[in-house]
Each structure stands twice: as structure tokens, then as C-alpha cells.
mmCIF file of C-alpha atoms in Angstrom:
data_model
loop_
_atom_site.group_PDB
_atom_site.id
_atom_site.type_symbol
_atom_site.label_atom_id
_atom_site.label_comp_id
_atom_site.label_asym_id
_atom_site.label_seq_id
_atom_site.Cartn_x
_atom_site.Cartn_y
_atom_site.Cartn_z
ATOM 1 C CA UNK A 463 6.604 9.017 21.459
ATOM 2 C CA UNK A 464 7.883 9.829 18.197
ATOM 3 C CA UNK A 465 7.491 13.483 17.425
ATOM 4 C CA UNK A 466 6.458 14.704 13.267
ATOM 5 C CA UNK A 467 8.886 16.771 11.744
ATOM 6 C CA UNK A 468 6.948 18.620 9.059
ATOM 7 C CA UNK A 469 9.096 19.019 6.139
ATOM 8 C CA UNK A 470 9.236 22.030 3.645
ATOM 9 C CA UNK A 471 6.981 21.885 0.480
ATOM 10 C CA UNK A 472 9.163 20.955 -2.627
ATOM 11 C CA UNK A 473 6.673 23.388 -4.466
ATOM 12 C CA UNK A 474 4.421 25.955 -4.186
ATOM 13 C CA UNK A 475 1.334 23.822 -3.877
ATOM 14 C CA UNK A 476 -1.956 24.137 -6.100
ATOM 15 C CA UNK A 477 -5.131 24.508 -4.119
ATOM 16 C CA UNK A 478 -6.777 20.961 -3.493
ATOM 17 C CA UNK A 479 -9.895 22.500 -4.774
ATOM 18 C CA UNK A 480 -8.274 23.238 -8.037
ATOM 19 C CA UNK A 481 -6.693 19.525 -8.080
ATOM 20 C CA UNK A 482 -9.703 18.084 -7.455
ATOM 21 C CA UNK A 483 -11.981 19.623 -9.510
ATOM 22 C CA UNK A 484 -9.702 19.184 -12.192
ATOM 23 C CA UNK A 485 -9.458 14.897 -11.180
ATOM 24 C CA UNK A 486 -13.390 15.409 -11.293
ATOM 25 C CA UNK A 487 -13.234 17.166 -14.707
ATOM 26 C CA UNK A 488 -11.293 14.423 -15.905
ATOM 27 C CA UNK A 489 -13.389 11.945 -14.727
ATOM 28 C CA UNK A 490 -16.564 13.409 -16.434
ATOM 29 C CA UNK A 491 -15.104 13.656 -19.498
ATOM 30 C CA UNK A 492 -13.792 9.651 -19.813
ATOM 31 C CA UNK A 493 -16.979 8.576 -18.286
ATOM 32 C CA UNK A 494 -19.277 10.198 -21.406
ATOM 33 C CA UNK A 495 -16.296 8.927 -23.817
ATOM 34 C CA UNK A 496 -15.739 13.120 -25.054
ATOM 35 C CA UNK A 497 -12.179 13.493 -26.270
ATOM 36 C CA UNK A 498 -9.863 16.642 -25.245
ATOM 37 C CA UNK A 499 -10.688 18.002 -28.661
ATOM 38 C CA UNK A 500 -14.358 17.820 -28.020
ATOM 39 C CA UNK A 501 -14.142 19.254 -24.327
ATOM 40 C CA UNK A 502 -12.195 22.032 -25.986
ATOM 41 C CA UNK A 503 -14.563 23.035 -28.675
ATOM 42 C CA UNK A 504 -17.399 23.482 -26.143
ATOM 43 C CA UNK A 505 -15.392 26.326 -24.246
ATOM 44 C CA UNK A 506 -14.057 27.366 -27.741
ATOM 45 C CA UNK A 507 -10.144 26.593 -26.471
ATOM 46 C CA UNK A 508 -7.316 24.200 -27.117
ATOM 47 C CA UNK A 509 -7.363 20.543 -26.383
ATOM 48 C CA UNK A 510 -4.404 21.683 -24.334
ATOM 49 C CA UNK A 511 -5.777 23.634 -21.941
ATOM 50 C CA UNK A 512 -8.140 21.441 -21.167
ATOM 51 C CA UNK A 513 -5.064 19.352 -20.163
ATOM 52 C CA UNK A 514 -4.031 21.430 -18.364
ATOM 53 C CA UNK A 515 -7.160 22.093 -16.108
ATOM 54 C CA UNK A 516 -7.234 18.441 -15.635
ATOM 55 C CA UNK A 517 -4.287 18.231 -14.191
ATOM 56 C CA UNK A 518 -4.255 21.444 -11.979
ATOM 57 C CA UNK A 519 -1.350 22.827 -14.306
ATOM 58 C CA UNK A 520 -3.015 26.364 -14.496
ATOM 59 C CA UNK A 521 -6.415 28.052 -13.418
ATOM 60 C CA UNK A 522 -9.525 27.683 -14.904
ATOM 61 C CA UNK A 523 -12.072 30.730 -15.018
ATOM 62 C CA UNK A 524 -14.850 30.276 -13.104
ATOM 63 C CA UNK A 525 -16.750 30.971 -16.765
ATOM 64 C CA UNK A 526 -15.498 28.729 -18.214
ATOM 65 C CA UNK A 527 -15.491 26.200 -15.463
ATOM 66 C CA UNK A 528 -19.433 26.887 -15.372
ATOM 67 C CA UNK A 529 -20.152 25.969 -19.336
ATOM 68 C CA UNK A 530 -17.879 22.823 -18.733
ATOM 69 C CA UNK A 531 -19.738 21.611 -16.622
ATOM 70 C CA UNK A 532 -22.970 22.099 -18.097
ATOM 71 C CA UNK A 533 -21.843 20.305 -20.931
ATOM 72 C CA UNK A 534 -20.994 17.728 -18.994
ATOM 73 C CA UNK A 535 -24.481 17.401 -17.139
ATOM 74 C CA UNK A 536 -22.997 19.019 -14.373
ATOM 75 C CA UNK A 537 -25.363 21.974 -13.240
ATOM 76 C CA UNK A 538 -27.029 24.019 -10.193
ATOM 77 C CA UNK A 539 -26.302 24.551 -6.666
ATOM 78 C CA UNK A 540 -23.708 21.931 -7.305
ATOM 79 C CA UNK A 541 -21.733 23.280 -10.124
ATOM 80 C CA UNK A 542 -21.922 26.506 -8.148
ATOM 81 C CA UNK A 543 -20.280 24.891 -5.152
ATOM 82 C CA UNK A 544 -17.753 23.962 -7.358
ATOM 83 C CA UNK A 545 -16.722 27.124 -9.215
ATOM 84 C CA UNK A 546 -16.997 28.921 -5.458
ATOM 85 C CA UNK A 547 -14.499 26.824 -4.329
ATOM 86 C CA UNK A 548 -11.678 28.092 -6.660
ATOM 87 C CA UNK A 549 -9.412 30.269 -5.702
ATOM 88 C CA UNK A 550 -9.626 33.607 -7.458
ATOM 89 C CA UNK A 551 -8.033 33.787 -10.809
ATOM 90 C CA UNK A 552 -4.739 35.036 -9.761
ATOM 91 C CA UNK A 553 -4.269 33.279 -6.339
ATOM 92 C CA UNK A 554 -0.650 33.330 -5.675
ATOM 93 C CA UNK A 555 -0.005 31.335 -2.595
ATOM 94 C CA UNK A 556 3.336 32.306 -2.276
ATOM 95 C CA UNK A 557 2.166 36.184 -1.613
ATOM 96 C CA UNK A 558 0.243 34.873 1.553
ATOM 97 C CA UNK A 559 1.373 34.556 4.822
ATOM 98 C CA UNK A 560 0.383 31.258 6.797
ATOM 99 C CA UNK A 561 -1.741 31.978 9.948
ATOM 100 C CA UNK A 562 -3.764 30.309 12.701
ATOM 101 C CA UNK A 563 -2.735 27.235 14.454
ATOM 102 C CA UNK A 564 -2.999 24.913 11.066
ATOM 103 C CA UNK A 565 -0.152 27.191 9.596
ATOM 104 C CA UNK A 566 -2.617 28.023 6.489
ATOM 105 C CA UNK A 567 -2.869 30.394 3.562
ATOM 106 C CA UNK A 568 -5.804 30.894 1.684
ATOM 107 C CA UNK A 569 -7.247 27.824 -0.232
ATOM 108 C CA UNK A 570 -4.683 25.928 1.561
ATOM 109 C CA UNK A 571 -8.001 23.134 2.943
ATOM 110 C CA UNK A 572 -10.838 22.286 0.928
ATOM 111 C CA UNK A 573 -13.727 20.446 2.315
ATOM 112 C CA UNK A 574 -15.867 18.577 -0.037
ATOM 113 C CA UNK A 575 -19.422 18.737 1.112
ATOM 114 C CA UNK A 576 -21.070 18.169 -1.868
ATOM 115 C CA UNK A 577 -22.395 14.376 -0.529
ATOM 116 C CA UNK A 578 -22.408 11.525 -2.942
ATOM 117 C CA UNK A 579 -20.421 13.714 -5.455
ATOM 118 C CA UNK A 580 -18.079 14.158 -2.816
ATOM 119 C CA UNK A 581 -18.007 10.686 -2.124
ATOM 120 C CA UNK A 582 -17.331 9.831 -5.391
ATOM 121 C CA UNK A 583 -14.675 12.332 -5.863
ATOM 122 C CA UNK A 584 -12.638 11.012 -2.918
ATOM 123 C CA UNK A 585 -12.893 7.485 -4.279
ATOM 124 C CA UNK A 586 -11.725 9.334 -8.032
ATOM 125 C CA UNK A 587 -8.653 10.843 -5.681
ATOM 126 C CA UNK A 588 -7.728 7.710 -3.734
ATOM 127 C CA UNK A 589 -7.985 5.172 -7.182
ATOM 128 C CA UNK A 590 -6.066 7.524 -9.248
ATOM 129 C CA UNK A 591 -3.708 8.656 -7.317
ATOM 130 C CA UNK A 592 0.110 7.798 -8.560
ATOM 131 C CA UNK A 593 1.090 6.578 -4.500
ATOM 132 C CA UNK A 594 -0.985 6.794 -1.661
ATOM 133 C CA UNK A 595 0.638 6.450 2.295
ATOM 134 C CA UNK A 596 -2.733 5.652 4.814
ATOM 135 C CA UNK A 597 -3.399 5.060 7.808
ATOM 136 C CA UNK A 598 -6.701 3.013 8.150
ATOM 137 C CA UNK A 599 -8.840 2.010 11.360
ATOM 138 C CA UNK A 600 -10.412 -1.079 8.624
ATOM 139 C CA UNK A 601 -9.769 -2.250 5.886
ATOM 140 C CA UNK A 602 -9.579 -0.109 2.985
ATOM 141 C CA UNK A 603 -11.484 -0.069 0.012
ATOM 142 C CA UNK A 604 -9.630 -2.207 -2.794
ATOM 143 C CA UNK A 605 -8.147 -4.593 -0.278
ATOM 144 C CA UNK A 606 -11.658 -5.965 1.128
ATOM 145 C CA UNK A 607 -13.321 -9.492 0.658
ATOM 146 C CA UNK A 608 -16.698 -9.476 -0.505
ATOM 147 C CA UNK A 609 -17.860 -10.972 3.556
ATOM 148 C CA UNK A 610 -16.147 -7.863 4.493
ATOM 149 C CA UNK A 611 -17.303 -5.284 1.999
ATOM 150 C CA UNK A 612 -20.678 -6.147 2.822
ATOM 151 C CA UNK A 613 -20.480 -5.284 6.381
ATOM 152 C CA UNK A 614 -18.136 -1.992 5.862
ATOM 153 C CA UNK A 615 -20.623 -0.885 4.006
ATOM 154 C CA UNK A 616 -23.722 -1.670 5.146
ATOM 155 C CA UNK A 617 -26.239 1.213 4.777
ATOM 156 C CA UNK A 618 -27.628 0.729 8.201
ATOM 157 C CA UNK A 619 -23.858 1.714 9.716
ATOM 158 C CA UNK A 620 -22.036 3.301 6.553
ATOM 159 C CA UNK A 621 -22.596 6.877 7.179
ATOM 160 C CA UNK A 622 -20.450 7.339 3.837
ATOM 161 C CA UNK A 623 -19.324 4.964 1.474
ATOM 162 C CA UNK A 624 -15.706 4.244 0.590
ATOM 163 C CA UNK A 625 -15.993 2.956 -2.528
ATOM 164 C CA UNK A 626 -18.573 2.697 -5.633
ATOM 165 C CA UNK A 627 -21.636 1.301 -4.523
ATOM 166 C CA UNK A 628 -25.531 1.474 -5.729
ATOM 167 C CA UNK A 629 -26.536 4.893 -5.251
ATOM 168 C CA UNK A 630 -23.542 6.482 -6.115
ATOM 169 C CA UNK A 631 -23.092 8.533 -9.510
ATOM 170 C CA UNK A 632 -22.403 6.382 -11.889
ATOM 171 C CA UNK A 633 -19.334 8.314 -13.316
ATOM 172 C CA UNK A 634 -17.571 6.697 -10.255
ATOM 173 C CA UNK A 635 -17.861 3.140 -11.583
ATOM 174 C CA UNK A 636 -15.848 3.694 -14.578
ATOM 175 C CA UNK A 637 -12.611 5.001 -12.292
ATOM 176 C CA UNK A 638 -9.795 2.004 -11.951
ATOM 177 C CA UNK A 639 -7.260 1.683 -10.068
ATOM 178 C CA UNK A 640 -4.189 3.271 -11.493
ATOM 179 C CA UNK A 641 -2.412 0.256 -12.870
ATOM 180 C CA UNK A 642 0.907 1.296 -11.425
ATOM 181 C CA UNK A 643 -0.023 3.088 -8.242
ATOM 182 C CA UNK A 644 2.478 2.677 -5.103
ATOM 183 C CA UNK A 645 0.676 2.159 -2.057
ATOM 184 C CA UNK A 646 1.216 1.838 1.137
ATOM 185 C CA UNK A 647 -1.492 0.740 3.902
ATOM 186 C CA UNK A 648 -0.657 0.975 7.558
ATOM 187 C CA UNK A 649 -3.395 -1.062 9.279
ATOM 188 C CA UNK A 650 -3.855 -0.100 13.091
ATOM 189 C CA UNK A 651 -2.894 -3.421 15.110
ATOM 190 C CA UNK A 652 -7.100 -3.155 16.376
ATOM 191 C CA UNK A 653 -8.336 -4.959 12.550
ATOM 192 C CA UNK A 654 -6.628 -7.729 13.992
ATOM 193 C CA UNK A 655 -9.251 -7.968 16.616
ATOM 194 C CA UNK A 656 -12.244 -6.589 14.916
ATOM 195 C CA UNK A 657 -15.336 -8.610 14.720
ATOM 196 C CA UNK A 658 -13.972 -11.190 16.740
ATOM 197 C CA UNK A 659 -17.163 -12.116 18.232
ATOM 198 C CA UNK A 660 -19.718 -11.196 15.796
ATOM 199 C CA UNK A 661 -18.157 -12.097 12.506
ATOM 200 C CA UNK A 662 -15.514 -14.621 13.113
ATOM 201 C CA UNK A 663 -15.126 -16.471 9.866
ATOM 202 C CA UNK A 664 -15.277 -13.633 7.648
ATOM 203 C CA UNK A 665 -12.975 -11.419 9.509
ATOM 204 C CA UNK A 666 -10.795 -14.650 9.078
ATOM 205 C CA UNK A 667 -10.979 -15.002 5.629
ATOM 206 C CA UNK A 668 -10.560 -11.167 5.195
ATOM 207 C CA UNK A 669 -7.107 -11.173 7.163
ATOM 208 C CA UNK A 670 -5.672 -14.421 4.832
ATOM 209 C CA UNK A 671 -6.890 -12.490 2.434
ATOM 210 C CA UNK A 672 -4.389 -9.243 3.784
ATOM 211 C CA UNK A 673 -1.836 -11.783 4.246
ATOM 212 C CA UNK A 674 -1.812 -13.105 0.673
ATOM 213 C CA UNK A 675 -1.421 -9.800 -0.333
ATOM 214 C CA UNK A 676 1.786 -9.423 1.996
ATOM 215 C CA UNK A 677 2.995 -12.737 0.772
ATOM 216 C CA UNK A 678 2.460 -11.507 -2.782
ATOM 217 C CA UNK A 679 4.645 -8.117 -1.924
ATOM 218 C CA UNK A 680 7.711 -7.215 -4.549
ATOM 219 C CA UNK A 681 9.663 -6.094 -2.235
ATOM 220 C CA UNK A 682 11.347 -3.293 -4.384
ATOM 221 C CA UNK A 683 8.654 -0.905 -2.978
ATOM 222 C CA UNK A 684 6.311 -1.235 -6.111
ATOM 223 C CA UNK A 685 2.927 -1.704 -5.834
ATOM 224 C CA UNK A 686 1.290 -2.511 -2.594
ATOM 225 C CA UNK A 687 2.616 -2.860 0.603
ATOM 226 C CA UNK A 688 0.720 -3.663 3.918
ATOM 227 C CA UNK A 689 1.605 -3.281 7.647
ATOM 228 C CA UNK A 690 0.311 -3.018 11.057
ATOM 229 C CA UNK A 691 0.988 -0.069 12.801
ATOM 230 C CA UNK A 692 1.606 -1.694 16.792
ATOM 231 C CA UNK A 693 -0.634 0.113 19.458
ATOM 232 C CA UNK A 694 1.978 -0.477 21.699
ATOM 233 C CA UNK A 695 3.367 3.329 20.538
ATOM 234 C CA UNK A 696 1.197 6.653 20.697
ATOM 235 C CA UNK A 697 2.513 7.878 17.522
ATOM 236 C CA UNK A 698 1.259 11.220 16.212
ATOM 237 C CA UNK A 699 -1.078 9.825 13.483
ATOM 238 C CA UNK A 700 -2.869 8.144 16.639
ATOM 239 C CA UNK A 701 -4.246 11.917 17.670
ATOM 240 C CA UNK A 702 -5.003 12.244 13.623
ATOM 241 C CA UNK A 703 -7.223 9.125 13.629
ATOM 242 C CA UNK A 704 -7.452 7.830 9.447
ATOM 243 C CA UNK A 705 -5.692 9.925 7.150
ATOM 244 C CA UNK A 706 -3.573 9.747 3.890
ATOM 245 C CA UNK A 707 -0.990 11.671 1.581
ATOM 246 C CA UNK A 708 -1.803 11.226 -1.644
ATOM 247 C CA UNK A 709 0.573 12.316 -4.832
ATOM 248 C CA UNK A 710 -2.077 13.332 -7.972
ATOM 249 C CA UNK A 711 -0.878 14.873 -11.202
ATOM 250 C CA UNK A 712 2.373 15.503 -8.728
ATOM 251 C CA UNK A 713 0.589 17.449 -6.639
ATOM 252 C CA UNK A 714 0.591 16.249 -3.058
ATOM 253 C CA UNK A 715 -2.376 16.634 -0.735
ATOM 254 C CA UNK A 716 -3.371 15.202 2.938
ATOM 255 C CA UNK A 717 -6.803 13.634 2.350
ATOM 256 C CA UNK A 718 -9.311 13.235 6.010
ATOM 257 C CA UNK A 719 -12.673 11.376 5.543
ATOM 258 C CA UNK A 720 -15.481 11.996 7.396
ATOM 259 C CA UNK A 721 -18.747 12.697 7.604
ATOM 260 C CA UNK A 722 -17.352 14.395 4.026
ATOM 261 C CA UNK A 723 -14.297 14.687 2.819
ATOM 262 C CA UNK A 724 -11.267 16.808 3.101
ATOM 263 C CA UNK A 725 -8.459 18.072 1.282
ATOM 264 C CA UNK A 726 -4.956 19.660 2.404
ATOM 265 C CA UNK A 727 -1.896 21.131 0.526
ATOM 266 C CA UNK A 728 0.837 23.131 1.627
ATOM 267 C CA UNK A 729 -0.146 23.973 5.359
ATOM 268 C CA UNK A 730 1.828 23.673 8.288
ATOM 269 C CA UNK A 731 -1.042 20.968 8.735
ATOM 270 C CA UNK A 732 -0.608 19.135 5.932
ATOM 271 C CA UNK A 733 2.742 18.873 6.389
ATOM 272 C CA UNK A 734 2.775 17.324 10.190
ATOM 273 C CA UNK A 735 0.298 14.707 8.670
ATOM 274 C CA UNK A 736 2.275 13.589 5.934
ATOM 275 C CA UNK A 737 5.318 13.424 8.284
ATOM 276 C CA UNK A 738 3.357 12.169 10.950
ATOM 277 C CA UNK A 739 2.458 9.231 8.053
ATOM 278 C CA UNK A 740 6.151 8.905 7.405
ATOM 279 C CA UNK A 741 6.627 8.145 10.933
ATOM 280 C CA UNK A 742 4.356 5.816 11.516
ATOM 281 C CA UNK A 743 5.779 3.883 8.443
ATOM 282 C CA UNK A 744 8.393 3.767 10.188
ATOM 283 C CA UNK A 745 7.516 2.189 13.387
ATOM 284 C CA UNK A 746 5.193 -0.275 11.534
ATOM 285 C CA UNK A 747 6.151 -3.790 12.004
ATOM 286 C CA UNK A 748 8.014 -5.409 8.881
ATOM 287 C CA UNK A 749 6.508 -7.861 6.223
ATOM 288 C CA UNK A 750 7.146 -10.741 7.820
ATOM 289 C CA UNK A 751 5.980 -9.635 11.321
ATOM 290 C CA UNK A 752 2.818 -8.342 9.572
ATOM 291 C CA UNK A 753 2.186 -11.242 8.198
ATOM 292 C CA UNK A 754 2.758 -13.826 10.876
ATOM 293 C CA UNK A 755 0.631 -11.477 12.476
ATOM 294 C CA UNK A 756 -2.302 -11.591 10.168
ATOM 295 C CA UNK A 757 -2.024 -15.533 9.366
ATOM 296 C CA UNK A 758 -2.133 -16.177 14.006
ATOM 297 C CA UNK A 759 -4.924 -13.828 13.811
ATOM 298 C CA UNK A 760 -6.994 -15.531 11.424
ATOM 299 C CA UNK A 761 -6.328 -18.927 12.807
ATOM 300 C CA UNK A 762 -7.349 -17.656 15.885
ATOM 301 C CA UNK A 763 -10.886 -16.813 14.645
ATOM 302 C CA UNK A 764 -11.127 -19.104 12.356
ATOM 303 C CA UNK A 765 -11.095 -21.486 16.113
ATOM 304 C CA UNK A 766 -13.701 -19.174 17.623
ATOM 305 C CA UNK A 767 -15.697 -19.821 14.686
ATOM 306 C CA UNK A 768 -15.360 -23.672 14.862
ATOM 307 C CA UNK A 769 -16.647 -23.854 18.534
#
């Protein structure tokens, strides 16, 4: 068994809540087509700050948070959720001890329970996010065939969608990819199996699809990459179940979903996951492993279909 190191923050680390709010902010703003200057004239400060809020550079008052929102269309027991899950204005984590079992400060985890907002926001954090290390049960969203999107999320088993669907708020639909993310998807060795017997040909064509993608690989590290993560090892992210580290803004968070989801920076936590990630990188089989693995797999069902 491979053991996770955790490994010392490089920073003091902004609260997620701040980093996502700010990500949502952001979002808003693009979505409606309202410039920096525009967003700054409503709270009657510079396009600057605004910026800055964004991005999770400095604090935003709760005030000011509040009339943002509103002119956004963002208002109620939602936008309250929101501006109670700041920090107060001159949260310092460095002046905290961290405590409990997690190894947490204050503010350290944030979990996002305001439903299809929430949703959306996690899709806003995973799309945007300048590199992204998961480890995935499924497929992910942005790697899926249409066959397989369609069953993922499927409203009579999707508890919570993954990615922008009918229902959702349609600020969501407007977030890309980031053209130059670096991503990295460690698929448990199990997808290889999945849906053998009740959806062989489309599980087939979703795992050429995977290995097209691994076929299609740079190789400098740029972009995506794709492996399987063998069950062969009980690695630490095994006891984690799905999970990624995400870099936003240059802010690094851990990033669990759920039922809702949840958000992690700085914690003795967040750290064991992200090196518990790192790990499991590292015992992941190579490219070409992964994708002679992926190409027998499909051909394999692609049989089972046949007879």
C-alpha cells in the first residue's frame, strides 16, 4: 500500500468559499454580457476590484457582495447562503491553529448545498479550472459519448448532474472549457467492466472513444491525459472514493461530489487528498498500457454485443 505524504501549502490558502463565489461572480457577469466597468459602477468601485473579487485576490464585504448579486438577479435565501459563507472580513488563516482529525482552520471546507446552483458551480470550477488531477468511478463529464451521457445522466438514477443539462441555470451553459486546461483523469480499472451486460455496444463505443483520446495524447504533459488506475493496489484515494485537486485563479482546492458538492483548501485534509491523487498518478498504468487496455475492452463488448 502506498502511503500519502501530505505536502506543505506553498501559500496561505484563500477560503474555497471565497474562490468560489468569486468563479460564480465571474460567471454571472459573462453570462448577462456586463463588463468590469459596469459591475463596478453598481457597487460604486473600480473595475479593479471587481477583479479582484473574481479571482479571490482580496475579500469582498458581505454588503457589497449582497447588491452584486442583486444586480445580477441573484437574490433571497440563496444570496444569503452565499454572503454567510464568507469568512469574516479580516479572516487571517494564518492566526488559526488547525484542529480536529481533518487538520482544519476556520473556512478551511466549504460545502455547497445550494442544489442546482451548486451543481452548476462545480461544473463552473471543474471547466475553468487551469489543471485538474481526478480520480473518477465513470466517465467524466467532457470525455463522454452521447450513448453514454445519456445513461450517466439519466434523471431516473442521476441524483446530481455532472454537467449542463435541461433544468440547470442557464448561466452554466455559457461556461467552456478552458482552452488550455491540463488535465489529468485517472479512471478506476472497474469502467472497463461497466455495463457489460446491459449496455454493451455503447460502453464499447464510449471506451474507443477514451482510447482515441489516449492515442491523440501530446505527450509533453499538455492537455489531457487519461489512465487507469489498476485495482490490483489499495491505494489511499481507494478509501477517498472520486475526488479531484483543482488549481483556479492559482488557488488550489480538493473538490468531493456528492449528494452536493464540496470544497477544500489548506487542511491537513486537503492536503492527504491531493497527495493521495499524486500517488495514484503514479501507480496508474502508462499510455500505452491504458490504451491497449481500453481498445481489448471494447472489443470484448463489442463481441458480447454481436452474440
Amino acid at each position: 500500500m502506498l502511503h500519502a505524504v501530505p505536502s506543505p501549502p506553498a501559500e496561505v490558502p484563500q477560503a474555497p468559499a471565497r474562490i468560489v463565489t468569486g468563479l460564480y461572480l465571474r460567471c454571472l457577469r459573462q453570462a448577462q454580457y456586463i463588463g468590469l466597468e459596469q459591475a463596478a459602477r453598481a457597487v460604486r468601485m473600480s473595475s479593479s476590484a471587481v477583479s479582484r473579487w473574481e479571482q479571490a485576490e482580496s475579500p469582498i464585504r458581505p454588503d457589497v457582495l449582497g447588491v452584486l448579486l442583486r444586480h445580477y438577479g441573484v437574490a433571497g435565501d440563496h444570496a444569503r447562503f452565499l454572503v454567510r459563507s464568507l469568512p469574516p472580513q479580516g479572516y487571517d488563516r494564518s492566526k488559526h491553529e488547525e484542529k480536529g482529525g481533518g487538520r482544519r482552520a476556520p473556512h478551511d471546507c466549504w460545502a455547497d448545498v445550494a442544489h442546482d446552483e451548486a451543481t452548476a458551480r462545480h461544473i463552473a470550477v471543474m471547466r475553468l479550472a487551469s489543471e485538474v488531477v481526478q480520480y473518477c468511478l465513470q466517465v467524466p463529464a467532457g470525455l463522454r459519448t452521447e450513448g453514454y451521457r445519456r445513461v450517466v445522466l439519466d434523471p431516473n438514477v442521476c441524483i446530481a448532474p455532472d454537467e449542463p443539462v435541461l433544468g440547470l441555470p442557464p448561466w452554466v451553459h455559457d461556461v467552456d472549457w478552458a482552452e488550455r486546461q491540463r488535465r489529468t483523469v485517472l479512471l478506476d480499472e472497474t469502467v472497463l467492466t461497466q455495463g457489460r451486460r446491459d449496455h454493451p455496444a455503447m460502453v464499447a463505443d464510449q471506451l474507443q472513444h477514451l482510447a482515441q483520446l489516449v492515442s491523440r495524447e501530446g505527450g509533453d504533459g499538455e492537455g489531457l491525459t487519461v489512465r487507469i488506475l489498476p485495482k490490483d493496489q489499495v491505494l489511499f484515494i481507494h478509501t477517498v472514493g472520486a475526488a479531484a485537486e483543482v488549481t483556479l485563479n492559482e488557488h488550489r482546492m480538493t473538490v468531493t461530489f456528492g449528494l452536493f458538492p464540496s470544497y477544500e483548501t489548506g487542511s491537513g485534509a486537503a492536503r492527504t487528498i491531493g497527495a493521495g491523487l499524486r500517488d495514484a498518478a503514479d501507480a496508474a498504468w502508462g499510455r500505452e498500457a491504458t490504451y491497449e487496455a481500453l481498445v481489448s475492452a471494447a472489443e470484448s463488448m463489442k463481441r458480447g454485443a454481436a452474440s
